[in-house]
Coordinates of C-alpha atoms in Angstrom, one line a residue:
M46 CA 8.8 14.8 6.2
V47 CA 12.4 14.2 7.1
D48 CA 14.0 14.9 3.6
R49 CA 12.0 17.9 2.5
D50 CA 14.7 19.3 0.1
E51 CA 15.2 16.0 -1.6
S52 CA 11.4 15.5 -1.9
V53 CA 11.0 19.0 -3.5
R54 CA 13.8 18.2 -6.0
L55 CA 12.2 14.8 -6.9
M56 CA 8.7 16.3 -7.3
A57 CA 10.1 19.0 -9.7
A58 CA 11.9 16.3 -11.7
K59 CA 8.8 14.2 -11.9
F60 CA 6.8 17.2 -12.9
R61 CA 9.3 17.9 -15.7
A62 CA 9.0 14.3 -16.9
S63 CA 5.2 14.6 -16.9
M64 CA 5.3 18.0 -18.7
A65 CA 7.2 16.5 -21.6
E66 CA 4.0 14.8 -22.7
H67 CA 2.1 18.1 -22.5
L68 CA 4.5 20.8 -23.8
A69 CA 2.0 22.4 -26.2
E70 CA -0.9 22.4 -23.8
P71 CA -1.8 25.9 -22.4
P72 CA -3.0 24.6 -19.0
W73 CA 0.4 22.9 -18.4
K74 CA 2.3 26.1 -19.5
A75 CA 0.1 28.1 -17.2
L76 CA 0.7 25.8 -14.2
L77 CA 4.5 26.0 -14.8
K78 CA 4.3 29.8 -14.9
R79 CA 2.2 30.0 -11.7
L80 CA 4.7 27.8 -9.9
Q81 CA 7.7 29.8 -11.2
D82 CA 6.0 33.1 -10.3
A83 CA 5.0 31.9 -6.8
S84 CA 8.2 30.3 -5.6
P85 CA 11.9 31.2 -5.9
E86 CA 12.7 27.7 -4.6
F87 CA 10.7 26.1 -7.4
R88 CA 12.5 28.3 -10.0
E89 CA 15.9 27.3 -8.6
V90 CA 15.0 23.6 -8.6
W91 CA 13.4 23.8 -12.1
A92 CA 16.5 25.4 -13.5
R93 CA 18.5 22.2 -12.7
H94 CA 16.6 20.5 -15.6
E95 CA 16.4 17.2 -13.8
V96 CA 14.0 14.5 -15.1
L97 CA 12.7 11.6 -13.2
R98 CA 10.0 9.1 -14.1
P99 CA 7.6 8.2 -11.3
G100 CA 8.4 5.0 -9.5
D101 CA 8.7 3.4 -6.0
K102 CA 10.5 5.5 -3.4
V103 CA 11.3 5.1 0.3
K104 CA 9.8 7.9 2.3
V105 CA 10.9 8.7 5.8
F106 CA 8.6 10.3 8.5
R107 CA 9.1 11.2 12.1
Q108 CA 6.1 10.1 14.2
A109 CA 5.8 11.5 17.7
Q110 CA 4.7 8.3 19.5
V111 CA 6.9 5.7 17.8
G112 CA 9.8 7.5 16.2
T113 CA 11.1 7.4 12.6
V114 CA 9.3 5.2 10.1
R115 CA 10.5 4.3 6.6
V116 CA 7.9 3.2 4.1
T117 CA 8.1 2.3 0.5
A118 CA 5.6 4.2 -1.6
T119 CA 4.3 2.1 -4.5
S120 CA 2.1 3.7 -7.1
L121 CA -0.7 1.9 -9.0
W122 CA -1.6 4.0 -12.0
T123 CA -5.3 3.8 -12.8
G124 CA -5.0 5.7 -16.1
P125 CA -2.2 7.3 -18.0
N126 CA 1.0 8.0 -16.1
S127 CA 0.1 11.6 -15.4
G128 CA -3.5 10.5 -14.4
P129 CA -5.0 9.2 -11.2
K130 CA -3.1 6.8 -9.1
L131 CA -3.4 4.8 -5.9
V132 CA -0.4 4.9 -3.5
A133 CA 0.3 2.0 -1.1
Y134 CA 2.8 2.5 1.8
T135 CA 4.5 -0.6 3.1
P136 CA 7.2 -0.8 5.8
A137 CA 10.7 -0.6 4.3
D138 CA 12.4 -2.5 7.1
A139 CA 11.6 -4.7 10.1
E140 CA 12.1 -1.8 12.6
T141 CA 9.4 0.2 10.8
H142 CA 7.1 -2.8 10.7
E143 CA 7.4 -3.1 14.5
R144 CA 6.9 0.7 15.0
L145 CA 3.8 0.7 12.8
E146 CA 2.4 -2.3 14.7
R147 CA 3.0 -0.3 17.9
L148 CA 1.3 2.8 16.4
H149 CA -1.7 0.6 15.4
A150 CA -1.9 -0.7 18.9
L151 CA -1.9 2.8 20.3
V152 CA -4.7 3.9 18.0
K153 CA -6.8 0.8 19.0
E154 CA -6.2 1.8 22.6
G155 CA -7.7 5.2 21.8
G156 CA -5.1 7.3 23.5
P157 CA -6.1 11.0 23.6
A158 CA -3.1 12.1 21.6
L159 CA -3.9 9.8 18.7
S160 CA -7.7 9.9 18.7
G161 CA -8.1 13.6 18.5
R162 CA -10.0 13.6 21.9
G163 CA -7.4 15.6 23.7
S164 CA -8.0 16.7 27.3

């Protein structure tokens, strides 16, 4: 993941938004305490009090064979917002579309670095 710090910040803000619906529930309180006890980084991000509702987001990845790819992550909630979801990743731009097509072709060719059949 290219923007790790931003991703951590956004995950904490989304968790805060989700937690608002479960403030009185002991399992949610226990999870928050475990996260705060386990991670100084989480405590720092949590102290910012940011809130963000889940939504579409462009994610950026570095892929060894084709380079940087930018995909839009779109969530389809199969239950309540804090429940199960299906995430679809689609190319965010034409360059990424071309790179993903190239990556797909490499996988179909069965190159050792991609197939897990290293030498």
